[in-house]
Coordinates of C-alpha atoms and ligand atoms in Angstrom, one line a residue:
M1 CA 20.6 26.5 13.5
R2 CA 17.7 24.3 12.5
K3 CA 18.5 22.0 9.5
K4 CA 16.5 23.0 6.4
Y5 CA 15.3 20.8 3.5
N6 CA 14.9 20.9 -0.2
V7 CA 11.2 20.1 -0.7
A8 CA 9.5 19.1 -4.0
I9 CA 5.8 19.1 -4.5
V10 CA 4.6 16.8 -7.3
G11 CA 1.1 17.9 -8.4
A12 CA 1.7 21.4 -7.2
T13 CA -1.1 23.0 -9.3
G14 CA -3.8 20.6 -7.9
M15 CA -6.1 21.2 -5.0
V16 CA -3.9 19.2 -2.6
G17 CA -0.8 20.9 -4.1
S18 CA -2.1 24.3 -3.1
E19 CA -2.8 23.0 0.4
F20 CA 0.8 21.6 0.6
I21 CA 2.1 25.1 -0.1
K22 CA -0.2 26.8 2.4
I23 CA 0.5 24.3 5.2
L24 CA 4.3 24.3 4.7
E25 CA 4.0 28.1 5.2
E26 CA 1.6 27.9 8.1
R27 CA 3.6 25.4 10.1
D28 CA 6.9 27.0 9.3
F29 CA 8.3 23.8 7.9
P30 CA 12.1 24.2 7.6
V31 CA 12.1 24.6 3.8
K32 CA 15.5 25.5 2.2
S33 CA 14.1 25.5 -1.3
I34 CA 10.9 24.5 -2.9
R35 CA 10.5 22.8 -6.3
L36 CA 7.0 22.9 -7.8
L37 CA 6.4 20.1 -10.2
A38 CA 3.4 19.4 -12.4
S39 CA 2.5 18.2 -15.9
E40 CA 3.7 19.9 -19.0
R41 CA 0.4 21.8 -19.2
S42 CA 1.2 23.9 -16.1
K43 CA 4.8 24.5 -17.0
G44 CA 5.8 28.1 -16.4
R45 CA 2.9 29.0 -14.2
M46 CA 3.9 31.0 -11.2
L47 CA 2.9 30.0 -7.6
K48 CA 3.7 32.0 -4.5
F49 CA 5.6 30.4 -1.6
R50 CA 6.4 32.6 1.3
G51 CA 5.6 35.7 -0.7
K52 CA 8.0 34.8 -3.5
N53 CA 7.0 33.7 -7.0
S54 CA 8.1 30.2 -7.9
P55 CA 7.8 28.8 -11.4
V56 CA 6.1 25.4 -11.9
Q57 CA 8.4 23.0 -13.6
E58 CA 7.5 20.0 -15.7
L59 CA 7.9 16.7 -13.9
G60 CA 10.7 14.6 -15.3
E61 CA 13.2 12.0 -14.4
G62 CA 15.7 14.7 -13.5
S63 CA 13.3 16.6 -11.2
F64 CA 14.6 15.2 -7.9
K65 CA 18.2 16.1 -7.9
D66 CA 19.2 17.4 -4.5
I67 CA 15.6 17.0 -3.2
D68 CA 15.4 15.8 0.5
I69 CA 11.6 15.4 0.8
A70 CA 9.2 14.9 -2.1
L71 CA 5.4 15.3 -1.4
F72 CA 3.4 13.5 -4.1
S73 CA -0.2 14.2 -5.0
A74 CA -0.7 13.6 -8.7
G75 CA -2.4 10.2 -8.8
A76 CA -1.3 6.6 -8.5
G77 CA 0.2 6.3 -12.0
I78 CA 2.6 9.3 -11.6
S79 CA 3.6 8.0 -8.1
K80 CA 4.3 4.5 -9.4
R81 CA 6.5 5.9 -12.1
F82 CA 8.3 8.7 -10.4
A83 CA 8.4 7.9 -6.6
P84 CA 11.1 5.2 -7.2
I85 CA 13.1 7.7 -9.3
A86 CA 12.8 10.3 -6.5
V87 CA 14.0 7.7 -3.9
K88 CA 17.0 6.7 -6.2
S89 CA 17.9 10.4 -6.3
G90 CA 18.1 10.4 -2.5
A91 CA 14.7 11.9 -1.6
I92 CA 12.2 10.5 0.9
V93 CA 8.8 10.4 -0.7
V94 CA 5.5 11.0 1.1
D95 CA 2.9 9.7 -1.3
N96 CA -0.7 10.7 -1.2
S97 CA -1.9 8.1 -3.8
S98 CA -3.0 4.5 -3.4
A99 CA 0.1 3.3 -5.4
F100 CA 2.0 1.9 -2.4
R101 CA -0.5 2.0 0.5
M102 CA -1.0 -1.8 0.8
D103 CA 2.6 -2.7 -0.1
P104 CA 3.8 -4.5 3.1
K105 CA 7.2 -2.8 2.8
V106 CA 5.7 0.7 2.8
P107 CA 4.5 2.2 6.1
L108 CA 1.0 3.7 5.9
V109 CA 1.0 6.4 8.5
V110 CA -1.4 8.7 10.4
P111 CA 0.8 10.4 13.0
E112 CA -1.8 10.4 15.8
V113 CA -2.4 6.7 15.3
N114 CA 0.7 4.8 14.3
P115 CA 3.7 7.1 14.2
E116 CA 6.1 4.3 15.1
A117 CA 5.4 2.6 11.7
I118 CA 7.4 5.3 10.0
K119 CA 10.7 3.9 11.3
K120 CA 10.5 1.0 8.9
H121 CA 10.4 3.1 5.7
K122 CA 12.7 2.4 2.8
G123 CA 12.3 5.7 1.1
I124 CA 8.5 5.8 0.5
I125 CA 5.8 6.5 3.2
A126 CA 2.2 6.3 2.1
N127 CA -0.5 8.7 3.1
P128 CA -3.8 7.0 3.5
N129 CA -7.1 7.7 1.7
C130 CA -8.8 10.9 3.0
S131 CA -11.9 9.0 4.3
T132 CA -9.8 6.5 6.2
I133 CA -7.6 9.2 7.9
Q134 CA -10.3 11.2 9.5
M135 CA -12.1 8.1 10.7
V136 CA -9.0 6.3 12.3
V137 CA -7.9 9.5 14.1
V138 CA -11.2 9.3 16.0
L139 CA -11.5 5.5 16.3
K140 CA -8.0 4.7 17.5
P141 CA -8.4 6.0 21.1
L142 CA -11.8 4.2 21.3
H143 CA -10.1 1.0 20.0
D144 CA -7.4 1.3 22.7
A145 CA -10.0 1.7 25.4
A146 CA -12.6 -0.9 24.4
R147 CA -11.3 -2.8 21.3
I148 CA -13.4 -2.2 18.2
K149 CA -14.7 -5.4 16.7
R150 CA -16.7 -4.0 13.8
I151 CA -17.1 -0.7 11.9
V152 CA -20.0 0.2 9.6
V153 CA -19.4 3.5 7.9
S154 CA -21.3 5.5 5.3
T155 CA -19.5 8.5 3.9
Y156 CA -20.7 11.8 2.5
Q157 CA -17.7 12.9 0.4
S158 CA -17.2 16.4 -1.0
A159 CA -16.4 17.0 -4.7
S160 CA -12.9 18.3 -3.9
G161 CA -12.0 14.7 -3.0
W162 CA -12.0 14.0 -6.8
G163 CA -10.2 17.3 -7.5
K164 CA -10.7 20.7 -9.1
E165 CA -12.6 19.4 -12.1
A166 CA -15.3 17.8 -9.9
V167 CA -15.8 21.0 -8.0
D168 CA -16.0 22.8 -11.4
Q169 CA -18.6 20.2 -12.5
M170 CA -20.7 20.8 -9.4
W171 CA -20.4 24.6 -9.8
Q172 CA -21.5 24.6 -13.4
E173 CA -24.3 22.2 -12.9
T174 CA -25.6 24.1 -9.9
K175 CA -25.6 27.4 -11.9
E176 CA -27.4 25.6 -14.8
A177 CA -30.0 24.0 -12.6
V178 CA -30.7 27.3 -10.8
R179 CA -31.0 29.1 -14.2
L180 CA -33.4 26.5 -15.5
R181 CA -35.2 26.3 -12.1
A182 CA -34.7 22.5 -12.6
L183 CA -33.8 21.6 -9.0
G184 CA -35.8 18.3 -8.9
S185 CA -34.9 16.7 -12.2
R186 CA -32.0 15.7 -14.3
L187 CA -30.2 18.4 -16.3
R188 CA -30.4 17.4 -20.0
G189 CA -28.5 18.4 -23.1
N190 CA -25.9 20.6 -21.4
K191 CA -22.3 20.8 -22.3
I192 CA -20.9 20.7 -18.8
K193 CA -17.8 18.7 -18.5
R194 CA -18.5 15.6 -16.3
V195 CA -15.8 13.9 -14.4
L196 CA -17.9 12.4 -11.7
P197 CA -20.1 9.4 -12.6
D198 CA -23.3 11.5 -12.8
Q199 CA -24.8 14.9 -12.1
I200 CA -23.7 16.0 -8.6
A201 CA -25.7 19.2 -8.3
F202 CA -28.9 18.6 -6.2
N203 CA -28.0 14.9 -6.2
V204 CA -26.0 12.3 -4.3
I205 CA -24.0 9.5 -6.0
P206 CA -23.3 6.2 -4.3
Q207 CA -20.1 5.6 -6.2
I208 CA -16.6 6.8 -5.5
D209 CA -13.9 5.4 -7.7
V210 CA -14.6 2.3 -9.8
F211 CA -16.4 -0.9 -9.0
I212 CA -14.6 -4.1 -8.4
D213 CA -15.6 -7.8 -8.5
N214 CA -17.3 -8.0 -5.1
R215 CA -19.8 -5.2 -6.0
Y216 CA -18.0 -2.7 -3.8
T217 CA -16.1 0.4 -5.1
K218 CA -12.4 0.7 -4.7
E219 CA -12.9 3.6 -2.2
E220 CA -15.0 1.3 0.0
M221 CA -12.3 -1.4 -0.1
K222 CA -9.6 1.2 0.7
M223 CA -11.4 2.1 3.9
L224 CA -11.4 -1.6 4.9
N225 CA -7.9 -2.5 4.0
E226 CA -6.2 0.8 5.1
T227 CA -8.0 0.9 8.5
R228 CA -6.7 -2.6 9.3
K229 CA -3.2 -1.8 8.3
I230 CA -3.0 1.6 10.2
M231 CA -4.7 0.2 13.3
G232 CA -2.4 -2.8 13.1
D233 CA -5.4 -5.2 13.6
D234 CA -6.6 -7.5 10.8
S235 CA -9.4 -8.8 13.0
I236 CA -11.4 -5.5 12.8
R237 CA -14.4 -6.0 10.5
V238 CA -15.2 -3.0 8.3
T239 CA -17.9 -2.4 5.8
A240 CA -18.3 0.9 4.0
T241 CA -20.7 2.7 1.6
C242 CA -19.0 5.7 0.0
V243 CA -21.3 8.5 -1.4
R244 CA -20.5 11.7 -3.2
V245 CA -22.6 14.7 -2.0
P246 CA -22.8 18.2 -3.4
V247 CA -20.4 19.7 -0.9
A248 CA -17.2 21.5 -2.0
V249 CA -14.8 20.7 0.9
S250 CA -14.8 18.3 3.9
H251 CA -15.9 14.7 4.0
A252 CA -18.5 13.6 6.6
E253 CA -19.0 10.1 7.9
A254 CA -21.8 8.3 9.8
V255 CA -19.8 5.7 11.7
N256 CA -21.2 2.8 13.8
I257 CA -18.8 0.7 15.9
E258 CA -19.3 -2.4 18.0
T259 CA -16.8 -2.8 20.8
E260 CA -15.7 -5.7 23.0
K261 CA -15.9 -3.7 26.2
K262 CA -18.8 -1.5 26.9
L263 CA -18.3 2.3 26.3
S264 CA -20.9 4.7 27.3
P265 CA -21.3 7.8 25.1
E266 CA -20.0 9.8 28.1
D267 CA -16.9 7.6 28.4
A268 CA -16.3 8.0 24.6
I269 CA -16.7 11.8 24.8
E270 CA -14.2 12.0 27.7
I271 CA -11.7 9.8 25.8
L272 CA -12.1 11.8 22.6
K273 CA -11.8 15.2 24.3
R274 CA -8.2 14.1 25.2
A275 CA -7.4 12.5 21.9
P276 CA -4.7 14.2 19.7
G277 CA -6.1 15.6 16.4
V278 CA -9.7 15.2 17.5
E279 CA -12.2 17.9 18.4
V280 CA -15.5 17.0 20.0
I281 CA -18.5 19.2 19.0
D282 CA -21.5 17.5 20.6
D283 CA -23.9 19.8 22.3
I284 CA -27.3 18.7 21.3
S285 CA -29.1 21.1 23.6
R286 CA -27.8 23.9 21.4
E287 CA -28.0 21.7 18.2
K288 CA -24.2 21.8 17.7
Y289 CA -22.5 19.1 15.8
P290 CA -19.7 19.1 13.2
L291 CA -20.5 20.4 9.7
P292 CA -18.4 20.4 6.5
I293 CA -18.7 24.2 6.1
D294 CA -17.2 24.6 9.6
A295 CA -14.5 22.0 9.2
A296 CA -13.1 23.4 5.9
G297 CA -9.8 25.1 6.4
K298 CA -9.3 23.5 9.9
D299 CA -7.0 20.7 11.0
A300 CA -9.0 18.5 13.3
S301 CA -11.1 15.5 12.8
F302 CA -14.3 16.7 14.3
V303 CA -16.7 14.3 16.0
G304 CA -20.3 14.7 17.4
R305 CA -23.7 13.0 17.5
I306 CA -22.0 10.4 19.9
R307 CA -24.7 8.1 21.1
Q308 CA -25.4 4.5 22.0
D309 CA -26.4 2.0 19.3
E310 CA -29.3 0.5 21.2
S311 CA -29.7 -2.4 18.7
V312 CA -26.6 -4.2 19.9
E313 CA -24.9 -5.0 23.3
N314 CA -21.9 -2.7 22.9
G315 CA -22.3 -0.2 20.2
L316 CA -21.8 3.5 19.5
N317 CA -22.8 5.9 16.6
L318 CA -20.6 8.8 15.7
W319 CA -20.6 11.6 13.1
I320 CA -17.1 12.5 11.9
V321 CA -16.2 15.5 9.7
S322 CA -12.8 16.8 8.5
D323 CA -11.3 18.8 5.7
N324 CA -10.4 16.2 3.1
L325 CA -7.7 18.4 1.5
R326 CA -6.0 19.1 4.8
K327 CA -6.1 16.2 7.4
G328 CA -7.3 13.9 4.6
A329 CA -4.3 14.7 2.4
A330 CA -1.8 17.6 2.6
L331 CA -1.7 18.1 6.4
N332 CA -1.3 14.4 7.2
A333 CA 1.5 14.2 4.7
I334 CA 3.3 17.2 6.2
Q335 CA 2.8 15.8 9.7
I336 CA 4.5 12.7 8.3
A337 CA 7.4 14.8 7.0
E338 CA 7.6 16.5 10.4
L339 CA 8.0 13.1 12.1
L340 CA 10.7 12.3 9.5
I341 CA 12.8 15.3 10.4
K342 CA 12.3 15.1 14.1
Ligands
3JN1 O1 -12.9 11.0 -4.2 C1 -12.5 11.2 -3.0 O2 -13.2 11.8 -2.2 C2 -11.3 10.6 -2.6 C3 -10.5 10.1 -3.8 C4 -9.3 9.6 -3.7 C5 -8.6 9.1 -4.9 C6 -9.0 9.4 -6.2 C7 -8.4 8.9 -7.3 C8 -7.3 8.1 -7.1 C9 -7.5 8.3 -4.7 C10 -7.0 7.9 -3.4 O3 -6.5 8.8 -2.7 O4 -7.2 6.8 -2.9 C11 -6.9 7.7 -5.9 C12 -5.7 6.8 -5.8 O5 -4.7 7.2 -5.3 O6 -5.9 5.7 -6.2

């Protein structure tokens, strides 16, 4: 009989938490028992797992007794405090926050890209940032074929990347703007709770996470540092501009790469059609390309608009879209857990 595992979800009531539950069910992960953990606020709420109600418990130091695998998605602060406690209790932690991603002792894993890195884990495995995951799934096979020297990426990130409250903000603002027929101007004097840096309805915001000394945001620097670590190549140059757009689910990215060897768009399409975790949607004669509303709820990193960058010797442009709550978070973490138990 297949071995089964006691699984804990930290942040069970969040948007990624719900995806964890759904994907464990969908993929028939060998779960012996599930422990749903969240803050005191959610204590006692009931969530369904495999048709059975399970109570949400308050996260505490004793939460990890007998747990084999703990999936964390409750922010870096919670991970820093509780992941080491979980490991001490004998669990292996797959952490969705930035807390340990750049720790040289912690593997940062995208199963399609660097599955071998997982072997070096000492109890914690980090799940990369959503924007990084969907990009490297597509770029790794191109890197293997032609060596990527430089990446220039602009993101179009959905509200759910920041969580439920950001989606609520977008929803409330949208209703208010429509009510006032104020689609082309700022909403004023409303009482809508704002968690994003500004109004997101009928707007785009060139800020994700906070600014740091070099005038970039943390999200932009995560894309640089994490890409190098996952691809195992510190020579790749990366520059990112991360933008919030009024989309609920799925991040999109306009990606420009410069390669050492020449790759035609046709070569790239052939390589990507065979790449694990990638789906090519690139039929311009029928005006087909990946869209956030189509990627939502799916597993792949979708790529299209593949074309030559004619401004340089060896360059390509790509458009990459993926469900940020799934491949960008819960699905990637569960694929890591699947590697662990294999
Ligand atoms: O906003 C997005 O689309 C992605 C946000 C990710 C995020 C938000 C707050 C804290 C992270 C992350 O995964 O890097 C963190 C964090 O863990 O630092």
